[in-house]
Amino acid sequence: MTARIHEFLRNRREDGPCVVVDLEVIQKNYQRFARALPDTRVFYAVKANPAPEILRLLTRMGSCFDTASVQEMEMVLAAGATADRISYGNTIKKERDIARAFEMGVELFAVDCVAEVEKIARVAPGAKVFCRILCDGAGAEWPLSRKFGCVPEMAPDVLEAAHRLGLHAYGVSFHVGSQQANTQAWDQALASSADIFRQCAERGIHLSMVNLGGGFPTRYLKEVPGVQSFGDAIFCALSKHFGNRIPETIIEPGRGMVGNAGVIETEVVLVSKKAEDDEVRWVYLDIGKFNGLAETMDEAIRYPIRSERDGDELVPCVLAGPTCDSVDVLYEKEPYLLPFSIEIGDKLLIEGTGAYTTTYSAVAFNGFPPLKSYII
Ligand SMILES: *Cc1c(COP(=O)(O)O)cnc(C)c1O
């Protein structure tokens, strides 16, 4: 919570939940990444928060962008960045979208199988491709599934196919899982990457780049290591596995770039019990899984929640959203401790909500509008 956000909310007159994002925090985050990994280029993962003001700020600061669709590329171009600063990092692309991206000037593409390489070779001749490898995501609060990437043993064949089809076999990528609190999480994937570099070299293919992905955590309820600790651990792992031939590297922070820059203001709609003698109270908010808090799915992300009654005695509460869908419950398996004195009409602040909130908000489920966003 920054003084600027506090001031903004104090003066806000409109009704309904909203997220307020402070650009000054994002500016500091960008500088921290640049300092912690000085030889690494930053590709901001646009899906975390694609607000035009954020994309313009990062463009001015020299950031590049990881995108997953032509629409995201258009947003980046509209913010003033040139196409050579865009990576098409989604491993699942329609051939006509690859063609469209290539026409726009994008030349860097992710792949994880030969069929995807063939699409790119057909419509984006000579483009650079990097092969994504699977990573187990251990230690991450929002682990990524097996949806993206191939086993490391398969990567040399995928990259060789790219080379044979006239593409530039450029490197390897992986993602250690989002909200990754373990600074050592990059080590194993970098060992695999170095191995892939060696195997490709034996086939006469000289890779240049390792894409270290995202995963850098933001602070929710638990303390997390700072960006510098991640930078040091990654540099250590790079040296260990690549010796003095450290490749070109890029990172793709999403959550770590914008998460702590945002605060959601929400209103308590109802406080009730299911039975007179229940210990646990139900607290219903005007925001839920469908208008911004999708990452509470499986209670994965636990946001810090503040109220003006902090300091009063805490009681366990089930927190739920406002819609008529029964999955719209935020924390129930592990109830959330909130002040006993909380009442209908109170405003609560949900911190660490600059990433993965607006983009996960439905258009109008049950008529509730998408999460309103103010970038200040
Ligand atoms: C979502 C995504 C990211 C950002 O991940 P964070 O954990 O938010 O840093 C980076 N790279 C790719 C390919 C992604 O899909």
Coordinates of C-alpha atoms and ligand atoms in Angstrom, one line a residue:
M1 CA 0.0 0.0 0.0
T2 CA 1.6 3.3 -1.1
A3 CA 0.7 6.8 0.1
R4 CA -0.4 7.6 -3.5
I5 CA -2.9 4.7 -3.6
H6 CA -4.2 5.6 -0.2
E7 CA -4.8 9.2 -1.3
F8 CA -6.4 8.1 -4.5
L9 CA -8.9 5.8 -2.7
R10 CA -9.7 8.5 -0.1
N11 CA -10.8 10.8 -3.0
R12 CA -12.6 8.2 -5.1
R13 CA -16.3 8.7 -5.3
E14 CA -17.4 5.9 -7.6
D15 CA -19.1 2.7 -6.3
G16 CA -17.9 -0.9 -6.7
P17 CA -14.7 -2.8 -6.3
C18 CA -11.5 -1.5 -8.0
V19 CA -7.8 -2.1 -8.3
V20 CA -5.4 0.8 -8.1
V21 CA -1.9 0.3 -9.5
D22 CA 1.0 2.6 -8.7
L23 CA 3.4 3.1 -11.6
E24 CA 6.1 4.2 -9.3
V25 CA 6.3 0.8 -7.8
I26 CA 6.5 -0.8 -11.2
Q27 CA 9.3 1.5 -12.1
K28 CA 11.3 0.5 -9.0
N29 CA 10.6 -3.2 -9.7
Y30 CA 12.0 -2.8 -13.2
Q31 CA 15.1 -1.2 -11.9
R32 CA 15.6 -4.0 -9.4
F33 CA 15.4 -6.6 -12.1
A34 CA 17.8 -4.7 -14.3
R35 CA 20.2 -4.4 -11.4
A36 CA 19.9 -8.0 -10.1
L37 CA 20.5 -9.5 -13.5
P38 CA 22.6 -6.8 -15.3
D39 CA 23.4 -8.9 -18.4
T40 CA 19.9 -10.2 -18.9
R41 CA 17.2 -8.6 -21.0
V42 CA 13.8 -8.2 -19.4
F43 CA 10.7 -9.4 -21.3
Y44 CA 7.7 -8.3 -19.3
A45 CA 4.9 -11.0 -19.4
V46 CA 2.1 -8.9 -20.7
K47 CA -0.7 -11.2 -19.5
A48 CA 0.1 -10.2 -15.8
N49 CA -1.4 -6.8 -16.4
P50 CA -1.6 -5.3 -19.9
A51 CA -2.8 -1.8 -18.9
P52 CA -1.6 0.7 -21.6
E53 CA 0.0 3.0 -18.9
I54 CA 2.1 0.0 -17.7
L55 CA 3.1 -1.0 -21.2
R56 CA 4.1 2.6 -22.0
L57 CA 6.2 3.0 -18.8
L58 CA 8.0 -0.3 -19.4
T59 CA 8.6 0.7 -23.1
R60 CA 10.2 4.0 -22.0
M61 CA 12.4 2.1 -19.5
G62 CA 13.7 -0.2 -22.2
S63 CA 11.8 -3.4 -21.4
C64 CA 11.0 -6.0 -24.0
F65 CA 7.7 -8.0 -23.9
D66 CA 6.6 -11.6 -23.8
T67 CA 3.3 -12.0 -25.5
A68 CA 0.9 -14.9 -26.1
S69 CA -1.4 -13.6 -28.8
V70 CA -1.5 -11.1 -31.7
Q71 CA -3.8 -8.9 -29.6
E72 CA -1.1 -8.6 -26.9
M73 CA 1.4 -7.7 -29.6
E74 CA -0.9 -5.0 -30.9
M75 CA -1.1 -3.6 -27.3
V76 CA 2.7 -3.5 -27.0
L77 CA 3.1 -1.8 -30.4
A78 CA 0.4 0.7 -29.5
A79 CA 2.5 1.5 -26.3
G80 CA 5.4 2.5 -28.6
A81 CA 7.7 -0.5 -28.5
T82 CA 9.1 -1.8 -31.8
A83 CA 8.4 -5.4 -32.9
D84 CA 12.0 -6.4 -32.3
R85 CA 11.3 -6.1 -28.6
I86 CA 8.5 -8.7 -28.7
S87 CA 8.7 -12.5 -28.2
Y88 CA 5.8 -14.8 -29.2
G89 CA 6.3 -17.0 -26.1
N90 CA 3.2 -19.1 -26.4
T91 CA 4.0 -22.6 -27.6
I92 CA 0.4 -23.0 -29.0
K93 CA -0.2 -20.8 -32.0
K94 CA -2.3 -20.8 -35.0
E95 CA -0.3 -20.8 -38.2
R96 CA -2.1 -17.6 -39.4
D97 CA -1.3 -15.9 -36.1
I98 CA 2.4 -16.7 -36.6
A99 CA 2.2 -15.3 -40.1
R100 CA 0.5 -12.1 -38.8
A101 CA 3.2 -11.7 -36.0
F102 CA 6.0 -12.2 -38.6
E103 CA 4.4 -9.5 -40.8
M104 CA 4.3 -7.2 -37.9
G105 CA 8.0 -7.7 -37.5
V106 CA 8.2 -10.2 -34.6
E107 CA 11.1 -12.7 -35.1
L108 CA 11.3 -14.6 -31.9
F109 CA 9.0 -17.6 -31.3
A110 CA 8.6 -20.4 -28.7
V111 CA 8.2 -24.0 -29.7
D112 CA 8.0 -27.3 -27.8
C113 CA 7.5 -29.8 -30.7
V114 CA 8.3 -30.4 -34.3
A115 CA 4.7 -29.7 -35.5
E116 CA 5.0 -26.1 -34.2
V117 CA 8.4 -25.7 -35.8
E118 CA 6.9 -26.7 -39.1
K119 CA 4.2 -24.0 -38.8
I120 CA 6.8 -21.4 -38.1
A121 CA 9.1 -22.6 -41.0
R122 CA 6.2 -22.3 -43.4
V123 CA 5.1 -18.7 -42.6
A124 CA 8.1 -17.1 -40.8
P125 CA 11.2 -18.1 -42.7
G126 CA 14.5 -17.5 -41.0
A127 CA 12.8 -16.6 -37.6
K128 CA 14.5 -17.4 -34.3
V129 CA 13.0 -20.2 -32.3
F130 CA 13.7 -21.4 -28.8
C131 CA 12.5 -24.7 -27.4
R132 CA 10.7 -24.8 -24.1
I133 CA 11.5 -27.6 -21.8
L134 CA 9.3 -29.0 -18.9
C135 CA 10.1 -28.0 -15.4
D136 CA 8.4 -29.6 -12.4
G137 CA 7.4 -26.4 -10.7
A138 CA 8.4 -27.6 -7.2
G139 CA 8.3 -24.8 -4.7
A140 CA 5.9 -22.7 -6.6
E141 CA 2.6 -21.6 -5.2
W142 CA 1.1 -21.4 -8.7
P143 CA 2.9 -24.3 -10.4
L144 CA 2.5 -24.7 -14.1
S145 CA 1.3 -28.0 -15.4
R146 CA 2.7 -30.2 -18.1
K147 CA 0.9 -28.1 -20.7
F148 CA 4.0 -26.3 -22.0
G149 CA 7.4 -27.7 -22.9
C150 CA 8.9 -31.1 -23.8
V151 CA 11.2 -33.3 -21.9
P152 CA 14.8 -32.0 -22.1
E153 CA 15.9 -35.2 -24.0
M154 CA 13.5 -34.2 -26.9
A155 CA 14.7 -30.6 -27.2
P156 CA 17.8 -31.2 -29.4
D157 CA 15.6 -33.0 -32.0
V158 CA 13.1 -30.1 -32.0
L159 CA 15.9 -27.6 -32.5
E160 CA 17.6 -29.7 -35.1
A161 CA 14.3 -29.8 -37.0
A162 CA 14.1 -26.0 -36.9
H163 CA 17.7 -25.7 -38.1
R164 CA 17.0 -28.1 -41.0
L165 CA 13.9 -26.2 -42.0
G166 CA 15.8 -22.9 -42.3
L167 CA 14.9 -21.4 -39.0
H168 CA 17.5 -20.0 -36.6
A169 CA 17.7 -22.5 -33.7
Y170 CA 18.3 -19.9 -31.0
G171 CA 18.0 -21.4 -27.6
V172 CA 16.1 -23.0 -24.7
S173 CA 13.4 -21.7 -22.4
F174 CA 11.6 -22.9 -19.2
H175 CA 9.4 -21.6 -16.5
V176 CA 10.1 -22.6 -12.9
G177 CA 6.4 -22.1 -11.8
S178 CA 4.8 -18.9 -10.8
Q179 CA 5.2 -17.4 -7.3
Q180 CA 8.4 -19.4 -6.9
A181 CA 10.0 -18.8 -3.5
N182 CA 13.0 -21.1 -4.0
T183 CA 16.0 -19.2 -5.4
Q184 CA 17.6 -22.6 -6.4
A185 CA 14.6 -23.5 -8.6
W186 CA 16.5 -22.5 -11.8
D187 CA 19.5 -24.8 -11.1
Q188 CA 18.1 -28.1 -12.5
A189 CA 16.6 -26.5 -15.6
L190 CA 19.9 -24.7 -16.3
A191 CA 21.7 -28.0 -16.0
S192 CA 19.4 -29.4 -18.7
S193 CA 19.8 -26.3 -20.8
A194 CA 23.6 -26.7 -20.8
D195 CA 23.2 -30.3 -21.8
I196 CA 21.0 -29.3 -24.7
F197 CA 23.5 -26.7 -25.8
R198 CA 26.2 -29.4 -25.8
Q199 CA 24.1 -31.9 -27.7
C200 CA 23.1 -29.3 -30.3
A201 CA 26.8 -28.3 -30.7
E202 CA 27.7 -31.9 -31.5
R203 CA 25.2 -31.7 -34.3
G204 CA 26.7 -28.5 -35.6
I205 CA 24.0 -26.2 -34.2
H206 CA 25.2 -23.4 -32.0
L207 CA 22.6 -22.1 -29.6
S208 CA 22.9 -18.6 -28.1
M209 CA 20.2 -17.9 -25.6
V210 CA 18.5 -19.2 -22.4
N211 CA 15.1 -17.8 -21.6
L212 CA 14.9 -18.1 -17.8
G213 CA 11.1 -17.4 -17.8
G214 CA 9.1 -15.8 -15.0
G215 CA 8.3 -17.1 -11.6
F216 CA 9.8 -14.3 -9.5
P217 CA 7.5 -14.0 -6.5
T218 CA 5.7 -11.0 -5.0
R219 CA 5.0 -10.6 -1.4
Y220 CA 1.6 -11.9 -0.2
L221 CA 1.3 -13.2 3.4
K222 CA 4.6 -14.9 3.5
E223 CA 8.0 -13.1 3.2
V224 CA 9.8 -14.0 0.0
P225 CA 13.5 -13.5 -1.0
G226 CA 14.3 -10.3 -2.8
V227 CA 15.1 -10.1 -6.5
Q228 CA 18.8 -9.7 -5.8
S229 CA 18.8 -13.2 -4.2
F230 CA 17.3 -14.7 -7.3
G231 CA 19.8 -12.8 -9.5
D232 CA 22.7 -14.1 -7.5
A233 CA 21.4 -17.7 -7.4
I234 CA 20.7 -17.7 -11.2
F235 CA 24.2 -16.2 -12.0
C236 CA 25.7 -18.9 -9.8
A237 CA 23.8 -21.7 -11.6
L238 CA 24.7 -20.2 -15.0
S239 CA 28.4 -20.2 -14.1
K240 CA 28.2 -23.7 -12.7
H241 CA 26.6 -25.2 -15.8
F242 CA 28.0 -23.1 -18.6
G243 CA 31.4 -22.3 -17.2
N244 CA 32.9 -19.2 -18.8
R245 CA 30.7 -19.5 -21.8
I246 CA 27.6 -18.0 -20.3
P247 CA 24.9 -17.6 -23.0
E248 CA 22.7 -14.6 -23.7
T249 CA 19.8 -14.7 -21.2
I250 CA 16.4 -13.2 -20.9
I251 CA 13.8 -13.2 -18.1
E252 CA 10.0 -12.9 -18.4
P253 CA 8.7 -11.5 -15.0
G254 CA 5.0 -10.9 -14.8
R255 CA 3.9 -11.2 -11.1
G256 CA 7.3 -10.0 -9.8
M257 CA 7.0 -6.8 -12.0
V258 CA 3.5 -5.7 -11.1
G259 CA 2.0 -7.8 -8.3
N260 CA 3.0 -5.5 -5.4
A261 CA 2.0 -2.4 -7.3
G262 CA -1.7 -3.0 -7.0
V263 CA -4.3 -2.8 -4.2
I264 CA -8.0 -3.8 -4.5
E265 CA -10.6 -2.0 -2.6
T266 CA -13.7 -4.1 -1.8
E267 CA -16.8 -3.8 0.3
V268 CA -18.3 -6.2 2.8
V269 CA -21.8 -7.1 1.5
L270 CA -22.8 -9.6 4.2
V271 CA -21.5 -11.1 7.4
S272 CA -23.5 -14.2 8.5
K273 CA -23.4 -17.7 10.1
K274 CA -24.8 -20.9 8.8
A275 CA -25.9 -22.0 12.3
E276 CA -26.2 -20.1 15.6
D277 CA -23.4 -22.1 17.2
D278 CA -21.0 -22.0 14.2
E279 CA -17.5 -20.8 15.0
V280 CA -16.8 -19.7 11.5
R281 CA -18.5 -16.7 10.0
W282 CA -19.1 -16.1 6.4
V283 CA -18.0 -12.8 5.0
Y284 CA -19.2 -12.0 1.5
L285 CA -17.4 -9.4 -0.5
D286 CA -18.3 -7.5 -3.7
I287 CA -15.3 -9.1 -5.4
G288 CA -14.7 -12.9 -6.0
K289 CA -13.3 -15.4 -8.3
F290 CA -15.1 -14.0 -11.4
N291 CA -14.3 -10.3 -11.0
G292 CA -10.6 -10.4 -10.2
L293 CA -9.6 -13.0 -7.6
A294 CA -9.3 -16.1 -9.9
E295 CA -6.0 -16.9 -8.4
T296 CA -7.7 -18.0 -5.2
M297 CA -8.6 -21.1 -7.1
D298 CA -7.7 -24.1 -4.9
E299 CA -6.8 -21.4 -2.3
A300 CA -3.4 -21.1 -4.1
I301 CA -2.7 -17.5 -3.6
R302 CA -3.5 -16.0 -0.2
Y303 CA -3.6 -12.3 -0.4
P304 CA -3.0 -10.0 2.6
I305 CA -6.2 -8.3 3.5
R306 CA -6.3 -5.1 5.6
S307 CA -9.2 -3.3 7.3
E308 CA -9.6 -0.2 9.4
R309 CA -10.4 -2.6 12.3
D310 CA -6.9 -4.2 12.2
G311 CA -5.8 -4.7 15.8
D312 CA -9.2 -6.0 17.0
E313 CA -9.5 -9.6 18.0
L314 CA -9.3 -12.0 15.0
V315 CA -11.8 -14.7 14.2
P316 CA -11.9 -17.4 11.4
C317 CA -14.0 -16.4 8.4
V318 CA -14.9 -18.0 5.2
L319 CA -14.5 -15.4 2.5
A320 CA -16.7 -15.5 -0.6
G321 CA -17.6 -13.5 -3.6
P322 CA -20.9 -11.9 -4.6
T323 CA -22.0 -14.1 -7.5
C324 CA -24.6 -17.0 -7.5
D325 CA -22.0 -19.6 -8.4
S326 CA -21.1 -21.9 -5.5
V327 CA -17.5 -22.1 -6.6
D328 CA -17.2 -18.3 -5.9
V329 CA -15.7 -18.9 -2.5
L330 CA -12.2 -17.6 -1.9
Y331 CA -10.9 -19.2 1.3
E332 CA -12.8 -22.0 3.1
K333 CA -10.5 -25.0 3.5
E334 CA -8.3 -22.7 5.4
P335 CA -10.5 -19.9 6.8
Y336 CA -9.1 -16.4 6.8
L337 CA -8.6 -14.5 10.1
L338 CA -10.4 -11.2 10.1
P339 CA -11.3 -8.8 12.9
F340 CA -14.3 -9.8 14.9
S341 CA -15.7 -6.3 14.6
I342 CA -16.0 -6.3 10.8
E343 CA -19.4 -5.1 9.6
I344 CA -21.5 -4.9 6.5
G345 CA -20.4 -1.9 4.5
D346 CA -16.8 -2.0 5.6
K347 CA -14.1 -1.4 3.0
L348 CA -11.3 -4.0 2.9
L349 CA -8.0 -3.6 1.1
I350 CA -6.6 -6.7 -0.7
E351 CA -2.9 -6.2 -1.3
G352 CA -0.5 -7.6 -3.9
T353 CA -3.2 -7.5 -6.6
G354 CA -1.4 -5.7 -9.4
A355 CA -0.9 -9.0 -11.3
Y356 CA -3.4 -11.5 -12.7
T357 CA -6.5 -9.7 -11.5
T358 CA -8.0 -7.5 -14.2
T359 CA -7.1 -10.0 -16.9
Y360 CA -8.9 -12.9 -15.1
S361 CA -12.1 -10.9 -14.6
A362 CA -15.2 -12.0 -16.5
V363 CA -17.1 -9.6 -18.8
A364 CA -20.4 -9.7 -16.8
F365 CA -21.0 -12.9 -15.0
N366 CA -24.3 -12.4 -13.1
G367 CA -24.2 -8.9 -14.4
F368 CA -21.2 -7.9 -12.2
P369 CA -18.9 -5.7 -14.4
P370 CA -15.3 -6.5 -14.9
L371 CA -12.9 -5.2 -12.3
K372 CA -12.4 -1.5 -12.6
S373 CA -8.7 -0.5 -12.9
Y374 CA -7.0 2.8 -12.1
I375 CA -3.3 3.2 -13.0
I376 CA -1.8 6.1 -11.2
Ligands
LIG1 C1 2.9 -16.2 -17.6 C2 4.2 -16.3 -18.1 C3 5.3 -15.6 -17.5 C4 5.2 -14.8 -16.3 O1 5.2 -15.6 -15.2 P1 5.3 -15.0 -13.7 O2 5.3 -16.1 -12.8 O3 4.1 -14.1 -13.5 O4 6.5 -14.2 -13.6 C5 6.5 -15.7 -18.1 N1 6.7 -16.5 -19.2 C6 5.8 -17.2 -19.8 C7 6.0 -17.9 -21.1 C8 4.5 -17.1 -19.3 O5 3.5 -17.8 -19.9

